[in-house]
Amino acid sequence: MPTRRTVTGRSREPRARFAEELRALRAGHGHSLRQLGERLGWDWSLFGKMENGETLGGPEVVEALDQHYGTPGLLLALWELAVSDQTQFKERYRRYMALEAEATSLWHFAVSVLPGLLQTPGYAREVLAAGGLKGEELAQQVEARMGRRVLLDGEDAPPFRTILSEAVLRTPLRDTDEWRAQLEYVSEVAERPGVTVHVLPQSAGLHGLVGSAVMFLRLPDGRPVAYTENTYWGELIEEHAHIERLQRNYDVVRDLALSPSESRKFVLRLLEEVPCDPSN
């Protein structure tokens, strides 16, 4: 029996560590994804999604992989850590949502997708579907995200500022009509009292927030908190030193961004570039 490999710390984030180990084991055995699928009797695309971090798979397939690679219990242990970590992530996100609901002001930077507070149903549906949601779960998540938008409605809405990387606005939806509706919604919300929208042009170059989206919240007691996220991971930050460092980077990005009026003109120019459906 092959010597059992130890769980090393190449990747500290459990989901990424699990995917990394899957890739390394398959490469070490010289199998393609299709060959792996044929040998184990699962659709090869499942293994691709597991190696890309899109899904964790189930315990049955993980146990089969452990047996196939001769790593008894290793992959299952990593899988359990990833599943547990995912649960903890959801708990942290729920805490963030509770804090967002009571925030007295919010400021945000978008690195790749629009913030949920500015998304239309069509945009939210495509973004969430790209993350693997489907069916009833997808519909529920879209509805929940739309429910968050009421935070910016009414006279008592907290001030909200967002800086949108140009890449966010240059990445259209597959449905042209939905993309037009999304840009129109951004333009409309930008005119509301208390909402400030900036666009960060690509010409601004690299900066301290280039790898993460971040939302800052000012709580009723005056204390700030931050929430950072990337494609697979989110983190609620409450330590003052870390928030201060993020805030300094945010201030630099804001200085590089277009003014609110220039930003709205930028969005309107993009709207003019969206092809019109001749059937309408």
Coordinates of C-alpha atoms in Angstrom, one line a residue, residues 117-118 149-154 157 160 185-197 264:
L117 CA -27.1 46.4 -4.1
L118 CA -26.8 47.5 -7.8
R149 CA -31.8 46.5 -2.7
V150 CA -34.4 48.1 -0.4
L151 CA -31.5 49.1 1.7
L152 CA -30.9 52.0 -0.7
D153 CA -34.6 53.0 -0.9
G154 CA -36.4 55.8 1.0
A157 CA -31.4 55.0 3.3
F160 CA -23.6 54.4 -0.3
Y185 CA -30.2 50.6 -13.6
V186 CA -26.7 51.7 -12.6
S187 CA -27.3 55.0 -14.3
E188 CA -30.6 55.5 -12.5
V189 CA -29.3 54.6 -9.0
A190 CA -26.4 56.9 -9.5
E191 CA -28.8 59.8 -9.5
R192 CA -30.4 59.0 -6.2
P193 CA -29.6 61.2 -3.2
G194 CA -27.0 59.5 -1.0
V195 CA -25.7 57.2 -3.7
T196 CA -22.3 58.0 -5.3
V197 CA -20.9 55.9 -8.2
R264 CA -22.3 58.6 -15.2

